[in-house]
Structures are given as structure tokens and as C-alpha cells.
CSV table of C-alpha atoms in Angstrom, one decimal:
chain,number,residue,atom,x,y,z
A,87,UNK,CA,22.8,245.6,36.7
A,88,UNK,CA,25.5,243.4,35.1
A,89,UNK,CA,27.1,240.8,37.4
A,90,UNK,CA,30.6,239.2,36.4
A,91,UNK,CA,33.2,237.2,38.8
A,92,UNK,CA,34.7,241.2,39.3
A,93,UNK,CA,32.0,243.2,39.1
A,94,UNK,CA,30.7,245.2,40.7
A,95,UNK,CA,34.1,247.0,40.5
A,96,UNK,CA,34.4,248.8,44.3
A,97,UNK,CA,37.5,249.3,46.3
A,98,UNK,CA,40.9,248.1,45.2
A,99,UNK,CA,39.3,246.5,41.9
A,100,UNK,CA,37.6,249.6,41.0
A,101,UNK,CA,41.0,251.7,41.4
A,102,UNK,CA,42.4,248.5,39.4
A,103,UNK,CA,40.4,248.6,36.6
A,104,UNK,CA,40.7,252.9,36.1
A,105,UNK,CA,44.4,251.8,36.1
A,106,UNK,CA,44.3,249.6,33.7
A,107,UNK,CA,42.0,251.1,31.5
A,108,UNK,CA,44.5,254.6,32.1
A,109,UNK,CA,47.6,252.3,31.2
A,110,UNK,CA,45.4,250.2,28.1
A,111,UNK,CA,44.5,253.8,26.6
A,112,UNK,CA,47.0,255.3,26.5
A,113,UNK,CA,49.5,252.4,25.2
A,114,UNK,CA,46.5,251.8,22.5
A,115,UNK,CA,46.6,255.7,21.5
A,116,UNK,CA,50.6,256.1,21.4
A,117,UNK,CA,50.6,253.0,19.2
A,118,UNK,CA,48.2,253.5,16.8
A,119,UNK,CA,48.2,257.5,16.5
A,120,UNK,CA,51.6,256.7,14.8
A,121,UNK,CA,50.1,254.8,11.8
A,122,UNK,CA,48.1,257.0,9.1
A,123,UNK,CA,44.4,255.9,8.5
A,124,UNK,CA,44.5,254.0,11.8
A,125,UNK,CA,41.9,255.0,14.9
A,126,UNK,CA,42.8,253.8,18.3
A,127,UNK,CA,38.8,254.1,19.2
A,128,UNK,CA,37.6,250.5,18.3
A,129,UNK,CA,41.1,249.4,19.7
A,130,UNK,CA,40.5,251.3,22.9
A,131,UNK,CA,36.7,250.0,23.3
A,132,UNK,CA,38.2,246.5,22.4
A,133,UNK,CA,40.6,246.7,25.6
A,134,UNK,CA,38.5,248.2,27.9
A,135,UNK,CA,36.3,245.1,27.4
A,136,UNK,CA,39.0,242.8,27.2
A,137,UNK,CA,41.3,244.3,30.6
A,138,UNK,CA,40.2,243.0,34.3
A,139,UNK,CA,41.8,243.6,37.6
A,140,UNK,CA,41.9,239.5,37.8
A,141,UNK,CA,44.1,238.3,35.2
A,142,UNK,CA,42.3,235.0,35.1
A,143,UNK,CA,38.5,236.8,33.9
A,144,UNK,CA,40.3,239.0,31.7
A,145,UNK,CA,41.9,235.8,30.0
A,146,UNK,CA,38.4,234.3,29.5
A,147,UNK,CA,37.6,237.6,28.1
A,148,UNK,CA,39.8,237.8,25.9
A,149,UNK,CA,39.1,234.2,24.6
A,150,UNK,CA,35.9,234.9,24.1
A,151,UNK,CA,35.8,238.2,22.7
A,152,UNK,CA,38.5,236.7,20.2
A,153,UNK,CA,36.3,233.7,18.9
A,154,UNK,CA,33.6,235.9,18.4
A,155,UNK,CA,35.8,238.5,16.5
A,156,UNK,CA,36.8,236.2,14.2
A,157,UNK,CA,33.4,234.4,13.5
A,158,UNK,CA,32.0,238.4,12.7
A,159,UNK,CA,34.5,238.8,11.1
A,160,UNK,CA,34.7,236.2,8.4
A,161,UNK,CA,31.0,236.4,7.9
A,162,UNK,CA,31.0,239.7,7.5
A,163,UNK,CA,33.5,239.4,5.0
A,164,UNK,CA,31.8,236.5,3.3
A,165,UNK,CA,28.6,239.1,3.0
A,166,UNK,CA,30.8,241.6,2.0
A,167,UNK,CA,32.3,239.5,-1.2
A,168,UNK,CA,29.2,238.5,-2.3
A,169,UNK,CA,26.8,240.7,-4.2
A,170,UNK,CA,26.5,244.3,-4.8
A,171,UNK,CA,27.4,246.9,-2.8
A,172,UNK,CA,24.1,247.7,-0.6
A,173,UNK,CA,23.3,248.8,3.3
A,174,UNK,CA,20.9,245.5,3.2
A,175,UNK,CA,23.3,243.6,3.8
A,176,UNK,CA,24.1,245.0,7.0
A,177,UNK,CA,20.4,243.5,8.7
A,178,UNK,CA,21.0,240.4,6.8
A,179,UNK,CA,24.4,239.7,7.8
A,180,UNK,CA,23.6,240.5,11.9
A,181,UNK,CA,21.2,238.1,11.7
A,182,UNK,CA,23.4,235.3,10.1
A,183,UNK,CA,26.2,236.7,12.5
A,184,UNK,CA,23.9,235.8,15.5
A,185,UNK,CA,22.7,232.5,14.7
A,186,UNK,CA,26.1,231.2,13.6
A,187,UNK,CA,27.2,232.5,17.1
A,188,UNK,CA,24.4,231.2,18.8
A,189,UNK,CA,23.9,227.6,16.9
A,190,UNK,CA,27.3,226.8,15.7
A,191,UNK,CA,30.1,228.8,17.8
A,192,UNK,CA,28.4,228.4,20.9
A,193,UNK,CA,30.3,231.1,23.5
A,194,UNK,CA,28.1,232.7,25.7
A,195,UNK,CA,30.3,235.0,27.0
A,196,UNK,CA,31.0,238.1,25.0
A,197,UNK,CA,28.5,236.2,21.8
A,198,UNK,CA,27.4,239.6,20.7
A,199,UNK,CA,30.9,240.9,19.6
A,200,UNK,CA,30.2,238.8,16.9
A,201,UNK,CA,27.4,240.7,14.9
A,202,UNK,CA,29.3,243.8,16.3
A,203,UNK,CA,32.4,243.0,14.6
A,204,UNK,CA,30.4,241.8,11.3
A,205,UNK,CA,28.5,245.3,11.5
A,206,UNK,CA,31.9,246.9,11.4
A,207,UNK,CA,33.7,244.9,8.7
A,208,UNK,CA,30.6,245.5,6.9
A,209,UNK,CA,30.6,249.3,7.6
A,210,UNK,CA,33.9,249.8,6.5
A,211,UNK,CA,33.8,247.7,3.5
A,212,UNK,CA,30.7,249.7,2.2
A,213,UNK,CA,31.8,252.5,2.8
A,214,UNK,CA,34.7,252.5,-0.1
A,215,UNK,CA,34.8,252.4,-3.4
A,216,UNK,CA,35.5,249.1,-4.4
A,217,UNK,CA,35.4,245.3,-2.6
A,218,UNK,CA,39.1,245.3,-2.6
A,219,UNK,CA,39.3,248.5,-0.5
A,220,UNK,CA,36.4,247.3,1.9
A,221,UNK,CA,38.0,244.3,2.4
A,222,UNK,CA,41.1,246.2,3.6
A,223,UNK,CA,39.3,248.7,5.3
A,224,UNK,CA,37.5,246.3,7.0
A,225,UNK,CA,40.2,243.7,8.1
A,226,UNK,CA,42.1,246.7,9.4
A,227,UNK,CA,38.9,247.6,11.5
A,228,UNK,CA,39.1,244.1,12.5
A,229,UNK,CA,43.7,244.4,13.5
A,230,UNK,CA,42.7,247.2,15.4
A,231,UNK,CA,40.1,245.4,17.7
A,232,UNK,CA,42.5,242.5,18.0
A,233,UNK,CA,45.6,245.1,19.1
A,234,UNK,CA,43.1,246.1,21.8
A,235,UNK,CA,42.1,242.7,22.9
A,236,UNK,CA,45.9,242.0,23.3
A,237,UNK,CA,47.0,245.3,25.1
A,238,UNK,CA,43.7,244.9,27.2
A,239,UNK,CA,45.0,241.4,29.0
A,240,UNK,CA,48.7,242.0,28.8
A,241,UNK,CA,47.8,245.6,30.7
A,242,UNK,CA,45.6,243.2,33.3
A,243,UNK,CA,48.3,240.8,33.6
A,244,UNK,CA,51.3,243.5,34.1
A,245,UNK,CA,49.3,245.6,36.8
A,246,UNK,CA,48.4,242.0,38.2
A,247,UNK,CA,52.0,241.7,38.7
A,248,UNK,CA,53.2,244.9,39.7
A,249,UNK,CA,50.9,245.5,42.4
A,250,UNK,CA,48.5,242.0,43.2
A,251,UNK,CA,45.3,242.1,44.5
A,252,UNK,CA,44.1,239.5,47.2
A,253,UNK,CA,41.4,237.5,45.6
A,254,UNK,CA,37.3,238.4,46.3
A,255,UNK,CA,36.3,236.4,49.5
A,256,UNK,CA,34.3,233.1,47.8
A,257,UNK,CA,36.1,233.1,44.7
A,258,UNK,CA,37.6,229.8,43.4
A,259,UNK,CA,41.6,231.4,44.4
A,260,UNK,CA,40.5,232.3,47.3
A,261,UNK,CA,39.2,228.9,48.2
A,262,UNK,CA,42.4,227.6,47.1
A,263,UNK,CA,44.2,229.6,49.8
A,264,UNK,CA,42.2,228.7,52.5
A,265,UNK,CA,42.4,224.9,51.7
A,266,UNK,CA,46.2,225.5,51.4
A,267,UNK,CA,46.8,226.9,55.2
């Protein structure tokens, strides 16, 4: 069973999160449905990770899950430049992506969206015809997850706003307010 500051999601949070993840989709799917040769789905996956019903978890999320973007994503790209185009790769780049996130980077949370995002650039740059268009393919792959990330904690924050929940009983805010009164 995963365990998080807001999970289990039950009650008020659980209603929270279907909200945001409602309000997250469906911005995510207006947006990108617009552009041709754009899908909203890594988007959408992207901000369902990134969204929480406490703005202050999603924005550690989001930090996270944004470092480790970026690290799979420029050594996926490195592996995609170099060489021929071949599906080994793929194992040998994961394995680069992990140890680089694990050794070097150094973010626990959210480390393996890092050899996810370098199995996608490296996906979509294989899959066409030449590096230029892989690169492309894959760096819009890699737009689209950021969009999400972006929509996921500005959704978080908004419905934060609009209608607040009381902190969980124990966590660090809530501690705040009781030394406050």
C-alpha cells in the first residue's frame, strides 16, 4: 500500500483529488486536442501525478517529477544522438537513466520518472525516420509531460483556493495552528 503525507485519499481529500484530476483532465484535453500530432495522454498521466488536494505535496511533486524529467530526458536524448537507430538502446539507456538518478541527481521522490521519461524520448525518437524527427518527436513527448506537470499543481493550488481543506490532524500545518491559538 503506498503511503504519502495525503494518502490514503478518504473523505474530503478523496473528493479533492477526483476534483482535481476532473478539472486537470479536462483543461489538459481542451488544450492539447487543439494542436495536430499532440496526445493529451502522457500530459494527463503527468498531472494526475503531479495534482494533490494539499498544495504544498503537490509542489514537492511537481519539483521532483520535473528534475527527474529533465535528467530522462537529456539522457535519453544523448542515447538517442548517438549511434544507430536500434531498440538496444532502450535497456541501455534505463539503466544509465537509473544510476544517474540514483548516484548523481539524488531525488528520491518521484526518481523513476526519470528512466520513464528516457524510455519515452527514446520511443518516440525510434520510432521515426530520421534523428532529427526523433529528436522532435521526442522533446514534444517530453512539452507534453511538462504541460501536465504545470496544469496538475496550478489545478491543486486553484481548488486549494476555491474551496480549502483543514489540514490532516498531525501534519506540520496543522501543528502550526495549534501552536498559533
Amino acid at each position: 500500500m503506498a503511503t504519502g503525507p495525503s494518502f490514503p485519499h478518504r473523505g474530503r481529500f478523496a473528493f479533492r483529488f477526483a476534483a482535481n484530476v476532473f478539472v486537470g483532465s479536462t483543461i489538459v484535453w481542451a488544450v492539447l486536442s487543439r494542436f495536430e500530432g499532440v496526445s493529451p495522454i502522457w500530459a494527463i498521466a503527468a498531472m494526475v501525478a503531479s495534482t494533490d488536494p494539499q498544495v504544498d505535496v503537490a509542489r514537492r511533486m511537481i519539483r521532483s517529477r520535473l528534475t527527474n524529467v529533465f535528467v530522462g530526458a537529456a539522457v535519453g536524448l544523448v542515447f538517442l544522438l548517438i549511434g544507430g537507430s536500434t531498440p538496444w538502446k532502450l535497456p541501455f539507456a534505463l539503466a544509465a537513466t537509473v544510476l544517474i538518478s540514483s548516484y548523481l541527481v539524488g531525488v528520491p521522490t518521484m526518481w523513476r520518472q526519470a528512466p520513464i521519461t528516457a524510455a519515452l524520448v527514446i520511443a518516440s525518437g525510434l520510432s521515426q525516420h530520421t534523428a532529427s524527427a526523433g529528436v522532435n518527436a521526442a522533446l514534444l513527448k517530453v512539452a507534453e509531460v511538462i504541460f501536465g506537470c504545470f496544469v496538475g499543481l496550478a489545478v491543486s493550488w486553484l481548488l486549494s483556493s476555491l474551496l480549502p481543506i483543514p489540514a490532516p490532524s498531525g501534519s506540520s500545518e496543522a501543528r502550526k495552528e495549534d501552536n498559533s491559538r
